[in-house]
Amino acid sequence: MATQVRHPIWLPALKTPGAHTFAILYAVESFARASVSSVIPIQIYDILRDEQAVSLVYTGVAFAGISVTLFMPLLIERFARRWVYTAGVAGLILGALLFLTPWLWSQMAGMLCRVMGASALSITLNLYIMDHIRKTQFIRAESMRMAWSTFAWTGGPTLGVALYVNYGILAAQAVPIVTGLLLLCLFWFFRLGDNPMIRPGTTRPASPLANIGRFLRQPRLRLAWLIAFGRSCFWTTLFVYAPILMVSTGQGELAGGLVVSAANALLFSALIWGWAGRRFGARNTMSFAFFATAAMLVAAGIAGEAAPIAAAAFLLLAAFFCIALDALGSTAFMRSVHVWERARMTAVYRTYLDLSELLPPLVYSVTLAFFGLGSVFVTLGLFVATCGVVTFVYLPKKM
């Protein structure tokens, strides 16, 4: 029959996918995305020559990204998960090819392809992790995954900009294309299997609105989303407002880039926070991380434009503590979601990423109308502290 395939004898000898498998896939995927993360806004600005117009483009793509994320379960339930993952890689590659063109519409199409690809990869990889990693090993696996992505998010943006400036757009966009092909080869080499409980095409998929309603009716999923949203708001704020602080106070663009790169370099500490989570419990560690991050943010806000170097130091300390939430935060979701609705709930859960890019700038636009740039970090610090209180009160002690 056409469905019967004779595999080479060495394939069955592959080890069962484990924490290292997903750490490798995530590290390669991260490099494919990080390498042009700083190049894309430069390309868009070169076309529009207007900062506000660039912001509007990113806002429009972010709104589209939320819709794509919410509809992703329809694809996962209709097709085998491995094909959705493959389509996600293809989205990253197609996006890079579109960025080689000089038109605004094609640049926006490339951004949307990247969003669609990242959404498909994030959701399917999380589903694979929940299938192959025992609940008791989630903390170890997630901390390892974050640590292995350190190089990608530290060196990737710098490499992409250097290639773009010195060798042009083709050299910069060649990196995600080549890395995407490598990721595709690795994925099929590891031969990750689908969860038999998720059968494509056997039931009528629920609508995105129904999925949102189901998600909101589960307190633990709401809490997991808040934890993820809180930490994502920190990184969004750091990437945007730390460079602005450095430039506006005369420290220079290089200083702003160094702050962001140094914060990303601290991702290796995810292994330390993974150990702390296993030793002291996820609830205690995450609550402490929220409160410590909030304290450093408030200190950075107070230092603000009067003492930008001190503010940068406090922001780096905040990043160190926030990495604990990167290493441990997703375990709250993975341990709470029901097996039979993982695909649908994972899609809703991932909206924290899109909303963290939309909501904080709207709030900051209000505070900046009355106060200085330091108010951004103070405002975020108060919200992060609130997340810490909610986490300590409502997250189960044995989580």
Short mmCIF file of C-alpha atoms in Angstrom, two decimals:
data_model
loop_
_atom_site.label_atom_id
_atom_site.label_comp_id
_atom_site.label_asym_id
_atom_site.label_seq_id
_atom_site.Cartn_x
_atom_site.Cartn_y
_atom_site.Cartn_z
CA MET A 1 0.00 0.00 0.00
CA ALA A 2 1.05 3.61 -0.50
CA THR A 3 1.05 4.19 3.25
CA GLN A 4 3.51 1.38 3.92
CA VAL A 5 7.08 2.65 4.01
CA ARG A 6 10.25 0.61 4.40
CA HIS A 7 12.54 2.62 6.66
CA PRO A 8 16.32 2.19 6.71
CA ILE A 9 17.35 -0.12 9.51
CA TRP A 10 19.13 2.64 11.48
CA LEU A 11 16.08 4.85 11.95
CA PRO A 12 14.39 2.79 14.70
CA ALA A 13 17.62 3.06 16.69
CA LEU A 14 17.13 6.78 17.29
CA LYS A 15 16.72 7.69 20.92
CA THR A 16 13.36 8.78 22.27
CA PRO A 17 13.09 12.58 22.00
CA GLY A 18 14.05 14.27 25.25
CA ALA A 19 14.97 17.66 26.68
CA HIS A 20 18.08 17.95 24.50
CA THR A 21 16.04 17.31 21.36
CA PHE A 22 13.72 20.24 22.00
CA ALA A 23 16.58 22.46 23.19
CA ILE A 24 18.36 21.90 19.86
CA LEU A 25 15.25 22.59 17.79
CA TYR A 26 14.43 25.73 19.77
CA ALA A 27 18.02 27.04 19.57
CA VAL A 28 18.14 26.66 15.79
CA GLU A 29 14.67 28.18 15.39
CA SER A 30 15.66 31.08 17.66
CA PHE A 31 18.71 31.82 15.54
CA ALA A 32 16.61 31.83 12.37
CA ARG A 33 14.31 34.46 13.89
CA ALA A 34 16.85 36.44 15.94
CA SER A 35 19.31 36.93 13.08
CA VAL A 36 16.96 39.37 11.30
CA SER A 37 14.98 40.69 14.27
CA SER A 38 16.96 43.95 14.18
CA VAL A 39 17.22 44.05 10.38
CA ILE A 40 13.49 44.06 9.60
CA PRO A 41 12.64 47.39 11.28
CA ILE A 42 15.61 48.96 9.50
CA GLN A 43 14.33 47.70 6.15
CA ILE A 44 10.82 48.98 6.82
CA TYR A 45 12.18 52.36 7.91
CA ASP A 46 14.32 52.60 4.77
CA ILE A 47 11.11 52.35 2.74
CA LEU A 48 8.81 54.57 4.83
CA ARG A 49 11.27 57.05 6.37
CA ASP A 50 8.76 57.73 9.14
CA GLU A 51 8.90 56.28 12.67
CA GLN A 52 5.15 56.55 13.25
CA ALA A 53 4.39 54.77 9.98
CA VAL A 54 6.76 51.95 11.01
CA SER A 55 4.89 51.65 14.31
CA LEU A 56 1.58 51.43 12.47
CA VAL A 57 2.94 48.65 10.25
CA TYR A 58 4.07 46.66 13.29
CA THR A 59 0.73 47.24 15.03
CA GLY A 60 -1.20 45.98 12.01
CA VAL A 61 0.96 42.87 11.73
CA ALA A 62 0.60 42.24 15.46
CA PHE A 63 -3.19 42.31 15.20
CA ALA A 64 -3.02 39.89 12.27
CA GLY A 65 -0.70 37.71 14.34
CA ILE A 66 -3.31 37.32 17.07
CA SER A 67 -5.84 36.10 14.51
CA VAL A 68 -3.35 33.65 13.02
CA THR A 69 -2.50 32.26 16.45
CA LEU A 70 -6.14 31.72 17.42
CA PHE A 71 -6.92 29.89 14.18
CA MET A 72 -3.84 27.63 14.40
CA PRO A 73 -5.73 24.79 16.20
CA LEU A 74 -7.94 24.44 13.12
CA LEU A 75 -4.86 23.47 11.13
CA ILE A 76 -3.44 21.23 13.85
CA GLU A 77 -6.73 19.34 14.18
CA ARG A 78 -7.11 19.07 10.40
CA PHE A 79 -3.59 18.02 9.47
CA ALA A 80 -0.84 15.97 11.10
CA ARG A 81 1.17 18.12 13.48
CA ARG A 82 4.45 17.44 11.73
CA TRP A 83 3.10 19.12 8.59
CA VAL A 84 2.05 22.20 10.56
CA TYR A 85 5.57 22.40 12.01
CA THR A 86 7.02 22.01 8.51
CA ALA A 87 4.71 24.79 7.26
CA GLY A 88 5.98 26.97 10.11
CA VAL A 89 9.58 26.55 8.95
CA ALA A 90 8.46 27.26 5.38
CA GLY A 91 6.85 30.47 6.66
CA LEU A 92 10.18 31.69 8.06
CA ILE A 93 11.95 30.89 4.79
CA LEU A 94 9.24 32.46 2.63
CA GLY A 95 9.30 35.55 4.84
CA ALA A 96 13.06 35.91 4.28
CA LEU A 97 12.57 35.61 0.51
CA LEU A 98 9.89 38.31 0.56
CA PHE A 99 12.20 40.63 2.47
CA LEU A 100 14.57 40.54 -0.50
CA THR A 101 12.06 42.61 -2.50
CA PRO A 102 11.89 46.43 -2.35
CA TRP A 103 8.12 46.94 -2.03
CA LEU A 104 6.21 47.77 1.15
CA TRP A 105 3.43 45.24 0.50
CA SER A 106 5.96 42.43 0.11
CA GLN A 107 7.79 43.51 3.26
CA MET A 108 4.50 43.39 5.18
CA ALA A 109 3.75 39.99 3.64
CA GLY A 110 7.17 38.83 4.81
CA MET A 111 6.44 40.04 8.33
CA LEU A 112 3.12 38.19 8.32
CA CYS A 113 4.83 35.00 7.08
CA ARG A 114 7.27 35.29 9.96
CA VAL A 115 4.43 35.73 12.43
CA MET A 116 2.56 32.73 11.01
CA GLY A 117 5.71 30.63 11.00
CA ALA A 118 6.66 31.56 14.56
CA SER A 119 3.12 30.84 15.74
CA ALA A 120 3.05 27.40 14.12
CA LEU A 121 6.50 26.50 15.46
CA SER A 122 5.79 27.72 18.98
CA ILE A 123 2.46 25.92 19.33
CA THR A 124 3.54 22.63 17.79
CA LEU A 125 6.85 22.52 19.67
CA ASN A 126 5.04 23.08 22.98
CA LEU A 127 2.67 20.24 22.09
CA TYR A 128 5.60 17.94 21.31
CA ILE A 129 7.24 18.86 24.61
CA MET A 130 4.07 18.04 26.56
CA ASP A 131 3.85 14.71 24.71
CA HIS A 132 7.44 13.57 25.25
CA ILE A 133 8.50 15.17 28.56
CA ARG A 134 7.10 13.96 31.87
CA LYS A 135 5.43 16.61 34.03
CA THR A 136 8.08 16.17 36.70
CA GLN A 137 10.76 17.05 34.10
CA PHE A 138 9.11 20.19 32.67
CA ILE A 139 11.22 22.57 34.76
CA ARG A 140 14.49 20.93 33.71
CA ALA A 141 13.49 20.79 30.04
CA GLU A 142 12.32 24.41 29.88
CA SER A 143 15.36 25.81 31.68
CA MET A 144 17.61 23.88 29.28
CA ARG A 145 15.66 25.15 26.28
CA MET A 146 16.05 28.77 27.40
CA ALA A 147 19.76 28.33 28.15
CA TRP A 148 20.52 26.82 24.76
CA SER A 149 18.95 29.81 23.01
CA THR A 150 21.39 32.23 24.68
CA PHE A 151 23.76 32.45 21.73
CA ALA A 152 20.93 32.89 19.23
CA TRP A 153 19.40 35.90 20.99
CA THR A 154 22.76 37.38 22.00
CA GLY A 155 24.71 37.09 18.77
CA GLY A 156 21.93 36.73 16.20
CA PRO A 157 20.70 40.36 16.06
CA THR A 158 24.25 41.71 15.97
CA LEU A 159 25.26 39.31 13.19
CA GLY A 160 22.19 40.20 11.13
CA VAL A 161 22.79 43.95 11.33
CA ALA A 162 26.52 43.52 10.59
CA LEU A 163 25.74 41.49 7.46
CA TYR A 164 23.08 43.97 6.38
CA VAL A 165 25.35 46.98 6.80
CA ASN A 166 28.50 45.45 5.28
CA TYR A 167 27.20 43.02 2.65
CA GLY A 168 23.61 44.00 1.95
CA ILE A 169 20.14 42.57 2.33
CA LEU A 170 20.88 39.28 0.54
CA ALA A 171 23.58 38.32 3.03
CA ALA A 172 21.37 39.18 6.02
CA GLN A 173 18.30 37.30 4.80
CA ALA A 174 20.38 34.30 3.71
CA VAL A 175 20.91 33.44 7.39
CA PRO A 176 17.24 32.59 8.20
CA ILE A 177 16.93 30.73 4.89
CA VAL A 178 19.93 28.49 5.55
CA THR A 179 19.09 28.10 9.23
CA GLY A 180 15.47 27.28 8.36
CA LEU A 181 16.57 24.50 6.02
CA LEU A 182 18.83 23.14 8.77
CA LEU A 183 15.91 23.24 11.22
CA LEU A 184 13.72 21.33 8.78
CA CYS A 185 16.37 18.62 8.36
CA LEU A 186 16.81 18.29 12.13
CA PHE A 187 13.07 18.10 12.73
CA TRP A 188 12.55 15.25 10.27
CA PHE A 189 15.70 13.51 11.51
CA PHE A 190 14.32 13.44 15.07
CA ARG A 191 11.06 11.93 13.74
CA LEU A 192 8.76 13.41 16.37
CA GLY A 193 5.44 11.57 16.50
CA ASP A 194 1.96 13.01 16.93
CA ASN A 195 -0.06 12.41 20.06
CA PRO A 196 -2.58 9.67 19.18
CA MET A 197 -5.21 11.54 21.24
CA ILE A 198 -5.04 14.37 18.68
CA ARG A 199 -6.47 12.84 15.53
CA PRO A 200 -6.60 15.09 12.48
CA GLY A 201 -9.94 15.51 10.83
CA THR A 202 -12.03 13.27 13.12
CA THR A 203 -13.99 16.00 14.93
CA ARG A 204 -15.29 19.40 14.04
CA PRO A 205 -12.79 21.95 15.37
CA ALA A 206 -14.04 24.46 17.89
CA SER A 207 -14.14 28.12 16.89
CA PRO A 208 -11.46 30.51 18.21
CA LEU A 209 -14.09 32.30 20.31
CA ALA A 210 -15.16 29.02 21.88
CA ASN A 211 -11.52 28.24 22.64
CA ILE A 212 -11.09 31.61 24.35
CA GLY A 213 -14.20 31.02 26.44
CA ARG A 214 -13.00 27.56 27.45
CA PHE A 215 -9.60 28.99 28.37
CA LEU A 216 -11.05 31.77 30.51
CA ARG A 217 -13.20 29.32 32.47
CA GLN A 218 -10.08 27.57 33.82
CA PRO A 219 -8.42 29.54 36.65
CA ARG A 220 -5.05 27.81 36.38
CA LEU A 221 -4.82 28.57 32.66
CA ARG A 222 -5.67 32.20 33.33
CA LEU A 223 -2.91 32.33 35.92
CA ALA A 224 -0.42 30.67 33.55
CA TRP A 225 -1.30 33.28 30.91
CA LEU A 226 -0.77 36.15 33.38
CA ILE A 227 2.66 34.80 34.33
CA ALA A 228 3.69 34.57 30.68
CA PHE A 229 2.21 37.97 29.87
CA GLY A 230 4.05 39.62 32.76
CA ARG A 231 7.46 38.34 31.74
CA SER A 232 6.83 39.07 28.06
CA CYS A 233 5.88 42.67 28.91
CA PHE A 234 9.27 43.04 30.57
CA TRP A 235 11.19 41.89 27.49
CA THR A 236 9.10 43.99 25.14
CA THR A 237 9.75 47.05 27.29
CA LEU A 238 13.46 46.31 27.62
CA PHE A 239 13.99 45.85 23.87
CA VAL A 240 12.22 49.11 23.01
CA TYR A 241 12.81 51.56 25.89
CA ALA A 242 16.29 50.64 27.10
CA PRO A 243 17.85 51.72 23.77
CA ILE A 244 15.66 54.86 23.79
CA LEU A 245 16.93 55.70 27.28
CA MET A 246 20.53 55.31 26.19
CA VAL A 247 20.11 57.40 23.04
CA SER A 248 18.02 60.15 24.65
CA THR A 249 20.62 60.64 27.40
CA GLY A 250 23.53 60.85 24.97
CA GLN A 251 25.02 57.43 25.65
CA GLY A 252 24.66 56.45 21.99
CA GLU A 253 22.99 53.73 19.94
CA LEU A 254 25.81 51.29 20.67
CA ALA A 255 25.14 51.57 24.41
CA GLY A 256 21.48 50.73 23.84
CA GLY A 257 22.40 47.69 21.77
CA LEU A 258 24.89 46.54 24.39
CA VAL A 259 22.24 46.69 27.12
CA VAL A 260 19.88 44.48 25.10
CA SER A 261 22.66 42.06 24.12
CA ALA A 262 23.90 41.81 27.70
CA ALA A 263 20.36 41.06 28.91
CA ASN A 264 20.04 38.30 26.31
CA ALA A 265 23.43 36.91 27.29
CA LEU A 266 22.06 36.29 30.77
CA LEU A 267 19.76 33.58 29.38
CA PHE A 268 22.36 31.01 30.36
CA SER A 269 21.25 31.57 33.96
CA ALA A 270 18.05 29.69 33.09
CA LEU A 271 19.89 26.55 34.22
CA ILE A 272 20.45 28.13 37.64
CA TRP A 273 16.81 29.11 37.92
CA GLY A 274 15.77 25.64 36.81
CA TRP A 275 17.73 24.21 39.74
CA ALA A 276 16.17 26.76 42.08
CA GLY A 277 12.69 25.80 40.88
CA ARG A 278 13.34 22.13 41.61
CA ARG A 279 14.95 22.93 44.97
CA PHE A 280 12.57 25.55 46.37
CA GLY A 281 9.45 24.96 44.29
CA ALA A 282 8.15 26.74 41.20
CA ARG A 283 5.70 28.93 43.12
CA ASN A 284 8.26 30.31 45.56
CA THR A 285 10.90 30.83 42.89
CA MET A 286 8.57 32.56 40.44
CA SER A 287 7.04 34.78 43.12
CA PHE A 288 10.50 35.83 44.27
CA ALA A 289 11.53 36.48 40.67
CA PHE A 290 8.50 38.71 40.09
CA PHE A 291 9.15 40.76 43.24
CA ALA A 292 12.89 41.07 42.57
CA THR A 293 12.25 42.08 38.95
CA ALA A 294 9.72 44.68 40.11
CA ALA A 295 12.18 46.15 42.63
CA MET A 296 14.90 46.48 40.00
CA LEU A 297 12.47 48.08 37.55
CA VAL A 298 11.35 50.68 40.07
CA ALA A 299 15.01 51.41 40.89
CA ALA A 300 15.75 51.79 37.16
CA GLY A 301 12.80 54.14 36.82
CA ILE A 302 13.94 56.28 39.73
CA ALA A 303 17.46 56.49 38.29
CA GLY A 304 15.97 57.16 34.86
CA GLU A 305 17.41 59.91 32.70
CA ALA A 306 19.33 61.46 35.61
CA ALA A 307 21.56 58.40 35.97
CA PRO A 308 21.22 56.29 32.78
CA ILE A 309 24.19 54.02 33.51
CA ALA A 310 22.74 53.10 36.90
CA ALA A 311 19.35 52.59 35.26
CA ALA A 312 20.94 50.23 32.73
CA ALA A 313 22.57 48.25 35.55
CA PHE A 314 19.24 47.89 37.33
CA LEU A 315 17.61 46.77 34.08
CA LEU A 316 20.23 44.05 33.66
CA LEU A 317 19.57 42.85 37.20
CA ALA A 318 15.85 42.84 36.39
CA ALA A 319 16.59 40.73 33.30
CA PHE A 320 18.53 38.24 35.44
CA PHE A 321 15.54 37.74 37.73
CA CYS A 322 13.02 37.73 34.88
CA ILE A 323 14.87 34.84 33.22
CA ALA A 324 13.60 32.71 36.11
CA LEU A 325 10.11 33.32 34.72
CA ASP A 326 11.30 32.32 31.24
CA ALA A 327 12.71 29.10 32.65
CA LEU A 328 9.78 28.19 34.91
CA GLY A 329 6.74 30.15 33.75
CA SER A 330 5.53 27.84 30.99
CA THR A 331 5.44 24.89 33.39
CA ALA A 332 2.36 26.43 35.01
CA PHE A 333 0.55 26.03 31.69
CA MET A 334 2.00 22.65 30.74
CA ARG A 335 1.02 21.10 34.06
CA SER A 336 -2.49 22.54 34.02
CA VAL A 337 -3.80 22.02 30.48
CA HIS A 338 -5.84 18.89 29.74
CA VAL A 339 -4.32 16.46 27.25
CA TRP A 340 -7.34 16.41 24.94
CA GLU A 341 -7.40 20.20 24.47
CA ARG A 342 -3.73 21.02 24.37
CA ALA A 343 -3.73 22.33 20.80
CA ARG A 344 -6.69 24.66 21.33
CA MET A 345 -5.56 25.98 24.70
CA THR A 346 -1.93 26.39 23.58
CA ALA A 347 -3.09 28.69 20.79
CA VAL A 348 -5.01 30.89 23.23
CA TYR A 349 -2.12 30.79 25.70
CA ARG A 350 0.32 32.08 23.08
CA THR A 351 -1.68 35.30 22.62
CA TYR A 352 0.28 36.63 25.61
CA LEU A 353 3.13 37.27 23.19
CA ASP A 354 1.08 39.32 20.73
CA LEU A 355 -0.73 41.30 23.42
CA SER A 356 2.52 42.06 25.25
CA GLU A 357 3.66 43.86 22.10
CA LEU A 358 0.43 45.86 21.83
CA LEU A 359 -0.78 46.80 25.30
CA PRO A 360 2.34 48.10 27.12
CA PRO A 361 3.10 50.83 24.54
CA LEU A 362 -0.50 52.04 24.82
CA VAL A 363 -0.21 52.31 28.62
CA TYR A 364 3.21 53.96 28.41
CA SER A 365 1.90 56.57 25.98
CA VAL A 366 -0.35 57.77 28.80
CA THR A 367 2.33 57.83 31.52
CA LEU A 368 4.84 59.53 29.22
CA ALA A 369 2.35 62.34 28.64
CA PHE A 370 2.75 63.33 32.31
CA PHE A 371 6.12 61.97 33.45
CA GLY A 372 9.64 61.28 32.15
CA LEU A 373 11.01 58.15 30.53
CA GLY A 374 11.68 56.54 33.91
CA SER A 375 7.91 56.29 34.45
CA VAL A 376 7.84 53.47 31.89
CA PHE A 377 9.94 51.22 34.14
CA VAL A 378 8.10 52.24 37.32
CA THR A 379 4.75 51.47 35.70
CA LEU A 380 5.97 48.08 34.54
CA GLY A 381 7.46 47.40 37.98
CA LEU A 382 4.10 47.95 39.67
CA PHE A 383 2.41 45.57 37.23
CA VAL A 384 5.13 42.94 37.67
CA ALA A 385 4.76 43.17 41.46
CA THR A 386 1.02 42.57 41.05
CA CYS A 387 1.80 39.47 39.00
CA GLY A 388 4.04 38.30 41.86
CA VAL A 389 1.25 38.69 44.40
CA VAL A 390 -1.24 36.78 42.23
CA THR A 391 1.31 34.04 41.57
CA PHE A 392 2.15 33.58 45.26
CA VAL A 393 -1.51 33.53 46.34
CA TYR A 394 -3.05 31.39 43.61
CA LEU A 395 -0.33 29.15 42.16
CA PRO A 396 -0.49 25.73 43.90
CA LYS A 397 2.44 25.16 46.24
CA LYS A 398 3.26 21.81 44.63
CA MET A 399 3.12 23.17 41.08
#
